[in-house]
PDB file of C-alpha atoms and ligand atoms in Angstrom:
ATOM      1  CA  MET A 925      27.946  51.215  -4.386  1.00 87.00           C
ATOM      2  CA  GLN A 926      30.901  53.598  -4.205  1.00 94.00           C
ATOM      3  CA  PRO A 927      34.009  51.679  -3.251  1.00 96.00           C
ATOM      4  CA  ILE A 928      35.252  51.320   0.365  1.00 98.00           C
ATOM      5  CA  SER A 929      38.637  53.246   0.907  1.00 95.00           C
ATOM      6  CA  GLY A 930      40.116  50.854   3.716  1.00 98.00           C
ATOM      7  CA  LEU A 931      40.165  50.288   7.472  1.00 98.00           C
ATOM      8  CA  HIS A 932      38.512  52.922   9.547  1.00 98.00           C
ATOM      9  CA  HIS A 933      39.548  51.501  12.953  1.00 98.00           C
ATOM     10  CA  VAL A 934      40.178  48.270  14.920  1.00 98.00           C
ATOM     11  CA  THR A 935      38.886  47.634  18.437  1.00 98.00           C
ATOM     12  CA  ALA A 936      40.310  45.164  20.861  1.00 98.00           C
ATOM     13  CA  ILE A 937      39.957  43.836  24.314  1.00 98.00           C
ATOM     14  CA  ALA A 938      42.633  44.693  26.698  1.00 98.00           C
ATOM     15  CA  GLY A 939      43.502  44.052  30.342  1.00 98.00           C
ATOM     16  CA  PRO A 940      44.102  46.845  32.964  1.00 97.00           C
ATOM     17  CA  ALA A 941      43.530  50.365  31.444  1.00 98.00           C
ATOM     18  CA  GLN A 942      46.686  51.818  32.699  1.00 98.00           C
ATOM     19  CA  GLU A 943      48.874  49.068  31.418  1.00 98.00           C
ATOM     20  CA  ASN A 944      46.996  49.482  27.956  1.00 98.00           C
ATOM     21  CA  LEU A 945      47.711  53.221  27.931  1.00 98.00           C
ATOM     22  CA  ASP A 946      51.276  52.967  29.003  1.00 98.00           C
ATOM     23  CA  PHE A 947      51.885  50.553  26.229  1.00 98.00           C
ATOM     24  CA  TYR A 948      50.102  52.394  23.271  1.00 98.00           C
ATOM     25  CA  ALA A 949      50.834  55.921  24.196  1.00 98.00           C
ATOM     26  CA  GLY A 950      54.051  55.447  26.188  1.00 98.00           C
ATOM     27  CA  VAL A 951      55.895  52.660  24.258  1.00 98.00           C
ATOM     28  CA  LEU A 952      54.411  52.834  20.688  1.00 98.00           C
ATOM     29  CA  GLY A 953      53.990  56.729  21.069  1.00 98.00           C
ATOM     30  CA  MET A 954      50.389  56.946  19.567  1.00 98.00           C
ATOM     31  CA  ARG A 955      48.136  59.918  20.842  1.00 98.00           C
ATOM     32  CA  LEU A 956      45.227  59.063  23.211  1.00 98.00           C
ATOM     33  CA  VAL A 957      42.650  60.753  21.088  1.00 98.00           C
ATOM     34  CA  LYS A 958      39.526  60.032  23.037  1.00 97.00           C
ATOM     35  CA  LYS A 959      38.855  58.619  26.586  1.00 97.00           C
ATOM     36  CA  SER A 960      35.374  57.655  26.766  1.00 97.00           C
ATOM     37  CA  VAL A 961      33.398  54.461  28.180  1.00 97.00           C
ATOM     38  CA  ASN A 962      31.849  51.529  26.287  1.00 95.00           C
ATOM     39  CA  GLN A 963      28.416  52.803  25.462  1.00 90.00           C
ATOM     40  CA  ASP A 964      26.801  49.394  26.256  1.00 89.00           C
ATOM     41  CA  ASP A 965      28.953  48.931  29.438  1.00 92.00           C
ATOM     42  CA  PRO A 966      29.799  52.472  30.783  1.00 93.00           C
ATOM     43  CA  GLY A 967      31.761  50.976  33.746  1.00 93.00           C
ATOM     44  CA  THR A 968      34.410  49.964  31.170  1.00 96.00           C
ATOM     45  CA  TYR A 969      36.669  52.724  29.455  1.00 98.00           C
ATOM     46  CA  HIS A 970      36.878  53.090  25.640  1.00 98.00           C
ATOM     47  CA  LEU A 971      40.411  54.371  24.868  1.00 98.00           C
ATOM     48  CA  PHE A 972      41.185  55.388  21.303  1.00 98.00           C
ATOM     49  CA  TYR A 973      44.913  55.761  20.133  1.00 98.00           C
ATOM     50  CA  ALA A 974      45.540  57.331  16.718  1.00 98.00           C
ATOM     51  CA  ASP A 975      47.662  59.968  14.831  1.00 98.00           C
ATOM     52  CA  ALA A 976      47.677  63.518  16.359  1.00 98.00           C
ATOM     53  CA  GLU A 977      44.325  64.281  14.695  1.00 97.00           C
ATOM     54  CA  GLY A 978      42.743  60.977  14.916  1.00 97.00           C
ATOM     55  CA  HIS A 979      42.209  60.518  11.208  1.00 97.00           C
ATOM     56  CA  PRO A 980      40.116  57.557   9.991  1.00 97.00           C
ATOM     57  CA  GLY A 981      42.377  54.564   9.328  1.00 98.00           C
ATOM     58  CA  THR A 982      45.010  55.591  12.128  1.00 98.00           C
ATOM     59  CA  ASP A 983      42.860  54.334  14.856  1.00 98.00           C
ATOM     60  CA  LEU A 984      43.331  51.400  17.429  1.00 98.00           C
ATOM     61  CA  THR A 985      40.635  51.411  20.023  1.00 98.00           C
ATOM     62  CA  PHE A 986      40.238  49.271  23.228  1.00 98.00           C
ATOM     63  CA  PHE A 987      37.911  47.996  25.786  1.00 98.00           C
ATOM     64  CA  PRO A 988      40.055  47.406  29.044  1.00 97.00           C
ATOM     65  CA  TRP A 989      38.166  44.398  30.190  1.00 95.00           C
ATOM     66  CA  ALA A 990      40.427  43.224  32.851  1.00 92.00           C
ATOM     67  CA  GLN A 991      38.206  40.788  34.711  1.00 93.00           C
ATOM     68  CA  LEU A 992      37.859  38.583  31.188  1.00 95.00           C
ATOM     69  CA  ALA A 993      40.027  35.585  30.700  1.00 96.00           C
ATOM     70  CA  PRO A 994      42.535  35.551  27.998  1.00 97.00           C
ATOM     71  CA  HIS A 995      40.967  35.051  24.735  1.00 97.00           C
ATOM     72  CA  GLN A 996      40.736  31.583  22.930  1.00 97.00           C
ATOM     73  CA  GLU A 997      42.704  31.095  19.720  1.00 95.00           C
ATOM     74  CA  GLY A 998      40.841  29.436  16.946  1.00 96.00           C
ATOM     75  CA  HIS A 999      38.505  30.292  13.900  1.00 97.00           C
ATOM     76  CA  GLY A1000      35.959  33.170  13.223  1.00 97.00           C
ATOM     77  CA  LEU A1001      38.370  35.817  14.825  1.00 97.00           C
ATOM     78  CA  SER A1002      40.657  38.317  13.699  1.00 98.00           C
ATOM     79  CA  THR A1003      44.032  37.203  15.078  1.00 97.00           C
ATOM     80  CA  GLU A1004      46.483  40.068  14.311  1.00 98.00           C
ATOM     81  CA  VAL A1005      46.505  43.787  13.599  1.00 98.00           C
ATOM     82  CA  SER A1006      49.281  45.346  11.303  1.00 98.00           C
ATOM     83  CA  LEU A1007      50.370  48.925  11.883  1.00 98.00           C
ATOM     84  CA  ALA A1008      52.263  50.834   9.044  1.00 98.00           C
ATOM     85  CA  VAL A1009      55.739  52.160  10.068  1.00 98.00           C
ATOM     86  CA  PRO A1010      57.806  54.094   7.631  1.00 97.00           C
ATOM     87  CA  PRO A1011      60.353  52.175   5.506  1.00 97.00           C
ATOM     88  CA  GLY A1012      63.667  51.432   7.335  1.00 97.00           C
ATOM     89  CA  SER A1013      62.170  51.949  10.881  1.00 97.00           C
ATOM     90  CA  LEU A1014      62.166  48.460  12.150  1.00 98.00           C
ATOM     91  CA  GLY A1015      65.533  48.515  13.477  1.00 98.00           C
ATOM     92  CA  PHE A1016      64.499  51.426  15.647  1.00 98.00           C
ATOM     93  CA  TRP A1017      61.519  49.608  16.767  1.00 98.00           C
ATOM     94  CA  SER A1018      63.056  46.270  17.585  1.00 98.00           C
ATOM     95  CA  GLY A1019      65.552  47.994  19.906  1.00 98.00           C
ATOM     96  CA  ARG A1020      62.878  50.195  21.570  1.00 98.00           C
ATOM     97  CA  LEU A1021      60.566  47.047  22.160  1.00 98.00           C
ATOM     98  CA  ALA A1022      63.268  44.844  23.510  1.00 97.00           C
ATOM     99  CA  ARG A1023      64.314  47.780  25.958  1.00 98.00           C
ATOM    100  CA  TYR A1024      60.649  47.749  27.437  1.00 98.00           C
ATOM    101  CA  GLY A1025      60.692  44.016  27.617  1.00 97.00           C
ATOM    102  CA  ILE A1026      58.053  43.279  24.994  1.00 97.00           C
ATOM    103  CA  LYS A1027      57.717  40.064  23.419  1.00 94.00           C
ATOM    104  CA  ILE A1028      59.039  40.346  19.798  1.00 97.00           C
ATOM    105  CA  ASN A1029      58.986  37.451  17.580  1.00 97.00           C
ATOM    106  CA  SER A1030      61.477  36.893  14.538  1.00 97.00           C
ATOM    107  CA  PRO A1031      61.256  39.455  11.658  1.00 97.00           C
ATOM    108  CA  GLU A1032      59.367  38.238   8.537  1.00 98.00           C
ATOM    109  CA  VAL A1033      58.895  39.378   4.857  1.00 98.00           C
ATOM    110  CA  ARG A1034      55.271  39.246   3.945  1.00 98.00           C
ATOM    111  CA  PHE A1035      54.111  39.830   0.411  1.00 97.00           C
ATOM    112  CA  GLY A1036      57.335  41.700  -0.032  1.00 96.00           C
ATOM    113  CA  GLN A1037      57.147  43.776   3.205  1.00 97.00           C
ATOM    114  CA  HIS A1038      59.357  43.729   6.230  1.00 98.00           C
ATOM    115  CA  VAL A1039      57.217  42.818   9.326  1.00 98.00           C
ATOM    116  CA  LEU A1040      58.082  42.641  12.971  1.00 98.00           C
ATOM    117  CA  PRO A1041      55.490  40.684  14.853  1.00 98.00           C
ATOM    118  CA  LEU A1042      55.155  41.338  18.548  1.00 98.00           C
ATOM    119  CA  VAL A1043      52.695  40.709  21.369  1.00 98.00           C
ATOM    120  CA  ASP A1044      51.241  43.478  23.306  1.00 98.00           C
ATOM    121  CA  PRO A1045      51.226  43.298  27.300  1.00 97.00           C
ATOM    122  CA  HIS A1046      47.885  41.649  27.186  1.00 98.00           C
ATOM    123  CA  GLY A1047      48.315  39.232  24.454  1.00 98.00           C
ATOM    124  CA  LEU A1048      47.206  40.931  21.224  1.00 98.00           C
ATOM    125  CA  ARG A1049      49.269  40.036  18.267  1.00 98.00           C
ATOM    126  CA  LEU A1050      50.595  43.156  16.414  1.00 98.00           C
ATOM    127  CA  ALA A1051      52.888  43.457  13.296  1.00 98.00           C
ATOM    128  CA  LEU A1052      54.924  46.687  12.726  1.00 98.00           C
ATOM    129  CA  THR A1053      54.972  46.653   8.837  1.00 98.00           C
ATOM    130  CA  GLU A1054      57.205  48.784   6.665  1.00 98.00           C
ATOM    131  CA  SER A1055      54.654  50.178   4.151  1.00 96.00           C
ATOM    132  CA  GLN A1056      56.233  51.864   1.090  1.00 85.00           C
ATOM    133  CA  SER A1057      52.818  52.664  -0.542  1.00 77.00           C
ATOM    134  CA  SER A1058      51.133  55.954  -0.215  1.00 81.00           C
ATOM    135  CA  PRO A1059      48.138  55.324   1.720  1.00 87.00           C
ATOM    136  CA  GLY A1060      44.653  56.885   1.085  1.00 90.00           C
ATOM    137  CA  ARG A1061      44.581  58.096   4.790  1.00 95.00           C
ATOM    138  CA  SER A1062      45.812  61.112   6.230  1.00 96.00           C
ATOM    139  CA  PHE A1063      48.452  61.179   8.739  1.00 97.00           C
ATOM    140  CA  THR A1064      49.476  63.979  11.266  1.00 97.00           C
ATOM    141  CA  PRO A1065      52.626  63.481  13.413  1.00 97.00           C
ATOM    142  CA  TRP A1066      52.094  63.673  17.219  1.00 98.00           C
ATOM    143  CA  GLU A1067      54.639  66.176  18.512  1.00 97.00           C
ATOM    144  CA  ARG A1068      54.409  65.247  22.041  1.00 97.00           C
ATOM    145  CA  SER A1069      54.988  61.453  21.150  1.00 98.00           C
ATOM    146  CA  PRO A1070      58.169  59.916  22.642  1.00 98.00           C
ATOM    147  CA  ILE A1071      58.801  58.452  19.105  1.00 98.00           C
ATOM    148  CA  PRO A1072      60.675  60.614  16.528  1.00 98.00           C
ATOM    149  CA  VAL A1073      58.450  61.691  13.693  1.00 97.00           C
ATOM    150  CA  GLU A1074      60.534  59.775  11.186  1.00 97.00           C
ATOM    151  CA  HIS A1075      59.539  56.482  13.081  1.00 98.00           C
ATOM    152  CA  GLN A1076      56.209  57.111  14.201  1.00 98.00           C
ATOM    153  CA  ILE A1077      53.169  54.632  13.322  1.00 98.00           C
ATOM    154  CA  ARG A1078      51.294  56.010  10.376  1.00 98.00           C
ATOM    155  CA  GLY A1079      48.041  54.030  10.668  1.00 98.00           C
ATOM    156  CA  LEU A1080      46.494  50.607  10.211  1.00 98.00           C
ATOM    157  CA  GLU A1081      48.140  48.601   7.543  1.00 98.00           C
ATOM    158  CA  SER A1082      46.167  45.205   7.590  1.00 98.00           C
ATOM    159  CA  ALA A1083      44.457  42.750   9.814  1.00 98.00           C
ATOM    160  CA  ARG A1084      44.637  38.995   9.841  1.00 98.00           C
ATOM    161  CA  LEU A1085      41.564  36.592  10.080  1.00 98.00           C
ATOM    162  CA  VAL A1086      41.378  32.957  10.651  1.00 98.00           C
ATOM    163  CA  GLU A1087      38.393  30.999   9.263  1.00 98.00           C
ATOM    164  CA  HIS A1088      37.077  27.492   9.570  1.00 98.00           C
ATOM    165  CA  ASP A1089      36.326  27.698   5.753  1.00 97.00           C
ATOM    166  CA  LEU A1090      37.659  30.315   3.427  1.00 97.00           C
ATOM    167  CA  ALA A1091      35.097  30.323   0.366  1.00 98.00           C
ATOM    168  CA  PRO A1092      31.978  31.931   2.035  1.00 98.00           C
ATOM    169  CA  THR A1093      34.080  34.667   3.502  1.00 98.00           C
ATOM    170  CA  LEU A1094      35.887  35.343   0.371  1.00 98.00           C
ATOM    171  CA  SER A1095      32.674  35.454  -1.591  1.00 98.00           C
ATOM    172  CA  PHE A1096      31.248  37.883   0.857  1.00 98.00           C
ATOM    173  CA  LEU A1097      34.333  40.144   0.816  1.00 98.00           C
ATOM    174  CA  ARG A1098      34.214  40.278  -2.837  1.00 98.00           C
ATOM    175  CA  ASP A1099      30.544  40.778  -3.356  1.00 98.00           C
ATOM    176  CA  GLY A1100      29.457  42.377  -0.241  1.00 98.00           C
ATOM    177  CA  LEU A1101      32.260  44.761   0.397  1.00 98.00           C
ATOM    178  CA  GLY A1102      34.348  45.021  -2.857  1.00 98.00           C
ATOM    179  CA  PHE A1103      37.501  43.223  -2.108  1.00 98.00           C
ATOM    180  CA  ARG A1104      39.679  41.354  -4.656  1.00 98.00           C
ATOM    181  CA  GLU A1105      42.457  38.755  -4.268  1.00 98.00           C
ATOM    182  CA  ILE A1106      45.918  40.025  -4.831  1.00 97.00           C
ATOM    183  CA  GLY A1107      48.214  37.281  -3.518  1.00 97.00           C
ATOM    184  CA  VAL A1108      48.676  33.846  -1.647  1.00 98.00           C
ATOM    185  CA  GLU A1109      51.619  33.348   0.282  1.00 98.00           C
ATOM    186  CA  ASN A1110      52.597  30.760   3.228  1.00 97.00           C
ATOM    187  CA  GLY A1111      48.793  29.727   3.621  1.00 97.00           C
ATOM    188  CA  TRP A1112      47.714  33.314   3.714  1.00 98.00           C
ATOM    189  CA  THR A1113      45.348  34.792   0.875  1.00 98.00           C
ATOM    190  CA  ARG A1114      45.687  38.594   0.831  1.00 98.00           C
ATOM    191  CA  TYR A1115      42.471  40.728  -0.193  1.00 98.00           C
ATOM    192  CA  ALA A1116      42.631  44.243  -1.011  1.00 98.00           C
ATOM    193  CA  LEU A1117      40.128  47.205  -1.459  1.00 97.00           C
ATOM    194  CA  GLY A1118      40.665  49.848  -4.143  1.00 93.00           C
ATOM    195  CA  GLU A1119      44.215  50.599  -5.124  1.00 92.00           C
ATOM    196  CA  GLY A1120      45.457  47.779  -2.790  1.00 95.00           C
ATOM    197  CA  THR A1121      47.836  50.087  -0.536  1.00 96.00           C
ATOM    198  CA  SER A1122      48.443  50.548   3.034  1.00 97.00           C
ATOM    199  CA  GLY A1123      45.226  50.247   5.250  1.00 97.00           C
ATOM    200  CA  GLN A1124      43.381  48.386   2.309  1.00 97.00           C
ATOM    201  CA  TYR A1125      44.373  44.674   3.079  1.00 98.00           C
ATOM    202  CA  LEU A1126      42.941  41.794   4.928  1.00 98.00           C
ATOM    203  CA  GLU A1127      44.733  38.432   5.260  1.00 98.00           C
ATOM    204  CA  LEU A1128      42.946  35.180   5.709  1.00 98.00           C
ATOM    205  CA  ARG A1129      43.862  31.651   6.421  1.00 98.00           C
ATOM    206  CA  ALA A1130      41.700  28.592   6.727  1.00 98.00           C
ATOM    207  CA  GLU A1131      42.020  26.332   9.919  1.00 97.00           C
ATOM    208  CA  PRO A1132      39.559  23.686   9.578  1.00 94.00           C
ATOM    209  CA  GLY A1133      40.786  21.762  12.436  1.00 95.00           C
ATOM    210  CA  ALA A1134      40.948  24.578  14.893  1.00 95.00           C
ATOM    211  CA  ARG A1135      38.100  25.170  17.386  1.00 96.00           C
ATOM    212  CA  ARG A1136      36.077  28.224  17.515  1.00 97.00           C
ATOM    213  CA  GLY A1137      37.872  31.055  18.730  1.00 97.00           C
ATOM    214  CA  ALA A1138      36.397  33.253  21.613  1.00 97.00           C
ATOM    215  CA  TRP A1139      36.805  36.783  22.809  1.00 96.00           C
ATOM    216  CA  GLY A1140      38.933  37.486  25.919  1.00 97.00           C
ATOM    217  CA  THR A1141      41.886  39.783  26.841  1.00 98.00           C
ATOM    218  CA  GLY A1142      44.119  40.135  23.810  1.00 98.00           C
ATOM    219  CA  SER A1143      41.636  39.615  21.188  1.00 98.00           C
ATOM    220  CA  VAL A1144      40.305  41.688  18.553  1.00 98.00           C
ATOM    221  CA  HIS A1145      36.660  42.827  19.077  1.00 98.00           C
ATOM    222  CA  HIS A1146      35.791  44.085  15.440  1.00 98.00           C
ATOM    223  CA  ILE A1147      37.281  45.567  12.516  1.00 98.00           C
ATOM    224  CA  ALA A1148      35.731  48.717  10.867  1.00 98.00           C
ATOM    225  CA  TRP A1149      35.495  50.028   7.431  1.00 98.00           C
ATOM    226  CA  ARG A1150      35.627  53.449   6.313  1.00 98.00           C
ATOM    227  CA  MET A1151      32.384  55.063   4.919  1.00 98.00           C
ATOM    228  CA  ARG A1152      32.419  58.335   3.078  1.00 97.00           C
ATOM    229  CA  ASP A1153      29.131  59.735   4.467  1.00 98.00           C
ATOM    230  CA  ASP A1154      25.821  58.541   5.625  1.00 98.00           C
ATOM    231  CA  ALA A1155      24.562  58.031   2.067  1.00 98.00           C
ATOM    232  CA  HIS A1156      27.549  55.576   1.321  1.00 98.00           C
ATOM    233  CA  GLU A1157      27.058  53.618   4.590  1.00 98.00           C
ATOM    234  CA  LEU A1158      23.387  53.222   3.874  1.00 98.00           C
ATOM    235  CA  ALA A1159      24.302  51.745   0.544  1.00 98.00           C
ATOM    236  CA  VAL A1160      26.990  49.463   1.725  1.00 98.00           C
ATOM    237  CA  ARG A1161      24.595  48.152   4.596  1.00 98.00           C
ATOM    238  CA  GLN A1162      22.005  47.392   1.935  1.00 98.00           C
ATOM    239  CA  ASN A1163      24.614  45.679  -0.128  1.00 98.00           C
ATOM    240  CA  VAL A1164      25.921  43.543   2.742  1.00 98.00           C
ATOM    241  CA  ALA A1165      22.265  42.604   3.540  1.00 98.00           C
ATOM    242  CA  GLU A1166      21.581  41.518   0.005  1.00 98.00           C
ATOM    243  CA  HIS A1167      24.729  39.130   0.553  1.00 98.00           C
ATOM    244  CA  GLY A1168      23.691  37.319   3.448  1.00 97.00           C
ATOM    245  CA  ALA A1169      24.867  39.553   6.384  1.00 98.00           C
ATOM    246  CA  GLU A1170      22.333  40.922   9.091  1.00 98.00           C
ATOM    247  CA  PRO A1171      23.370  44.555   9.776  1.00 98.00           C
ATOM    248  CA  THR A1172      22.247  46.374  12.720  1.00 98.00           C
ATOM    249  CA  PRO A1173      20.373  49.618  12.128  1.00 98.00           C
ATOM    250  CA  VAL A1174      22.800  52.939  12.161  1.00 98.00           C
ATOM    251  CA  ILE A1175      24.023  53.649  15.500  1.00 97.00           C
ATOM    252  CA  ASP A1176      25.224  57.171  16.348  1.00 94.00           C
ATOM    253  CA  ARG A1177      28.747  57.097  18.003  1.00 93.00           C
ATOM    254  CA  PHE A1178      29.021  60.750  17.863  1.00 91.00           C
ATOM    255  CA  TRP A1179      32.557  60.803  16.320  1.00 95.00           C
ATOM    256  CA  PHE A1180      30.965  58.412  13.465  1.00 97.00           C
ATOM    257  CA  LYS A1181      27.931  56.492  12.754  1.00 98.00           C
ATOM    258  CA  SER A1182      28.233  52.811  12.925  1.00 98.00           C
ATOM    259  CA  VAL A1183      26.525  49.626  11.363  1.00 98.00           C
ATOM    260  CA  TYR A1184      27.658  46.137  12.667  1.00 98.00           C
ATOM    261  CA  PHE A1185      27.401  42.631  11.382  1.00 98.00           C
ATOM    262  CA  ARG A1186      29.308  39.272  11.261  1.00 98.00           C
ATOM    263  CA  GLU A1187      30.910  38.031   8.173  1.00 98.00           C
ATOM    264  CA  PRO A1188      30.061  34.463   7.118  1.00 98.00           C
ATOM    265  CA  GLY A1189      32.904  33.059   9.342  1.00 98.00           C
ATOM    266  CA  GLY A1190      31.783  35.059  12.284  1.00 98.00           C
ATOM    267  CA  VAL A1191      34.361  37.789  12.655  1.00 98.00           C
ATOM    268  CA  LEU A1192      32.401  41.033  13.715  1.00 98.00           C
ATOM    269  CA  PHE A1193      32.679  43.921  11.233  1.00 98.00           C
ATOM    270  CA  GLU A1194      31.605  47.568  11.358  1.00 98.00           C
ATOM    271  CA  LEU A1195      30.942  50.203   9.006  1.00 98.00           C
ATOM    272  CA  ALA A1196      32.011  53.708  10.281  1.00 98.00           C
ATOM    273  CA  THR A1197      31.655  57.013   8.696  1.00 98.00           C
ATOM    274  CA  ASP A1198      34.772  59.182   8.269  1.00 98.00           C
ATOM    275  CA  GLY A1199      32.849  62.125   9.988  1.00 96.00           C
ATOM    276  CA  PRO A1200      32.365  63.966  11.873  1.00 95.00           C
ATOM    277  CA  GLY A1201      35.485  62.953  13.803  1.00 95.00           C
ATOM    278  CA  PHE A1202      36.900  63.208  17.112  1.00 94.00           C
ATOM    279  CA  GLY A1203      37.181  66.993  17.244  1.00 93.00           C
ATOM    280  CA  VAL A1204      33.207  67.088  17.383  1.00 92.00           C
ATOM    281  CA  ASP A1205      33.151  67.320  21.354  1.00 91.00           C
ATOM    282  CA  GLU A1206      36.797  68.343  22.259  1.00 94.00           C
ATOM    283  CA  GLY A1207      39.222  70.752  21.117  1.00 95.00           C
ATOM    284  CA  GLN A1208      42.196  69.274  19.021  1.00 94.00           C
ATOM    285  CA  ALA A1209      44.610  70.607  21.390  1.00 95.00           C
ATOM    286  CA  THR A1210      43.191  68.731  24.355  1.00 96.00           C
ATOM    287  CA  LEU A1211      41.937  65.354  22.655  1.00 96.00           C
ATOM    288  CA  GLY A1212      41.781  62.648  25.030  1.00 96.00           C
ATOM    289  CA  GLU A1213      42.530  64.628  28.041  1.00 96.00           C
ATOM    290  CA  SER A1214      39.070  64.564  29.747  1.00 95.00           C
ATOM    291  CA  LEU A1215      36.441  61.772  30.011  1.00 97.00           C
ATOM    292  CA  VAL A1216      33.978  62.081  27.285  1.00 96.00           C
ATOM    293  CA  LEU A1217      30.402  60.728  27.998  1.00 94.00           C
ATOM    294  CA  PRO A1218      27.492  60.298  25.607  1.00 88.00           C
ATOM    295  CA  PRO A1219      24.694  62.652  26.711  1.00 88.00           C
ATOM    296  CA  TRP A1220      22.448  60.015  28.278  1.00 90.00           C
ATOM    297  CA  LEU A1221      25.109  59.127  30.543  1.00 94.00           C
ATOM    298  CA  GLU A1222      26.235  62.775  31.611  1.00 94.00           C
ATOM    299  CA  GLY A1223      23.824  62.808  34.690  1.00 95.00           C
ATOM    300  CA  GLU A1224      25.678  59.857  35.907  1.00 95.00           C
ATOM    301  CA  ARG A1225      29.213  61.390  35.612  1.00 97.00           C
ATOM    302  CA  SER A1226      30.168  61.396  39.088  1.00 96.00           C
ATOM    303  CA  ALA A1227      29.532  57.852  39.593  1.00 95.00           C
ATOM    304  CA  ILE A1228      30.915  56.677  36.381  1.00 96.00           C
ATOM    305  CA  GLU A1229      34.279  58.517  37.016  1.00 96.00           C
ATOM    306  CA  ALA A1230      34.277  57.158  40.647  1.00 95.00           C
ATOM    307  CA  ALA A1231      33.942  53.596  39.343  1.00 94.00           C
ATOM    308  CA  LEU A1232      36.583  53.905  36.638  1.00 96.00           C
ATOM    309  CA  PRO A1233      40.172  53.267  37.425  1.00 95.00           C
ATOM    310  CA  LYS A1234      42.320  56.497  37.565  1.00 95.00           C
ATOM    311  CA  LEU A1235      44.558  56.828  34.635  1.00 97.00           C
ATOM    312  CA  THR A1236      47.972  58.713  34.559  1.00 96.00           C
ATOM    313  CA  ALA A1237      49.447  59.755  31.256  1.00 94.00           C
ATOM    314  CA  PRO A1238      52.836  57.860  30.690  1.00 93.00           C
TER     315      PRO A1238
HETATM  316 ZN1  LIG B 287      34.103  50.343  16.237  1.00 66.12          ZN
END
């Protein structure tokens, strides 16, 4: 099995779509690179925020399910998403987030990195992390972002998982996906893929006394890992199945091909191919500006558009 190069995207559950757009595009300055619908629930948007070109590894996506209750913290969930920012930029970010009334927590140093933890408007925990290492992903600045290029979010840095029992998950990460342990600090175990650089980390903590967490607004829905191509995805799919996971068949998401499974602690993972990418059905210049539907829903476009809340670019 060829190595996995890192995080592909993270998908989370948001509240009202306009508030989600205002925060991720307007406050954090990410580019809305795709406006689509949940393929299993076309009455709900699926919004994708990334760098200017939607490179794999820069992408945070949301299902705005405003009718859901807030999530229940506990084990079996990813509890935080870390976004890479350039060294020295946290002062800029703490000032900006404070001006917008965003809940920020005390700065921390984690595994030698400066981190600004915050909570998005719908309860999702984020951590802006000053990232020194040169990542294995590409980044294109977004020239229409409200954020100066030198402070723009570079992509996904890492994610945190809380588990009832760490051992089965750690074995699975090692044997099924090729991770290795690179550190333990303040109760968190840091695992890494490849070189162990930005976008290749997972941090895990056991909370045996916690109850099972539950999805709701503000929770991570799933974490996706980069596959080089279809053959790589099939090889990893086979390998995770041999290590106890029950992967779905390959599902064509048009911008990438996906396989889903739960790791032993219950967190939903996805394998997603790097290609063909978000430019497959829209021009790069106008990514995210119009609603993109899968072919089988095109016939219902007018009804779907009428049912979705109107979105205004911030
Ligand atoms: Zn996904």
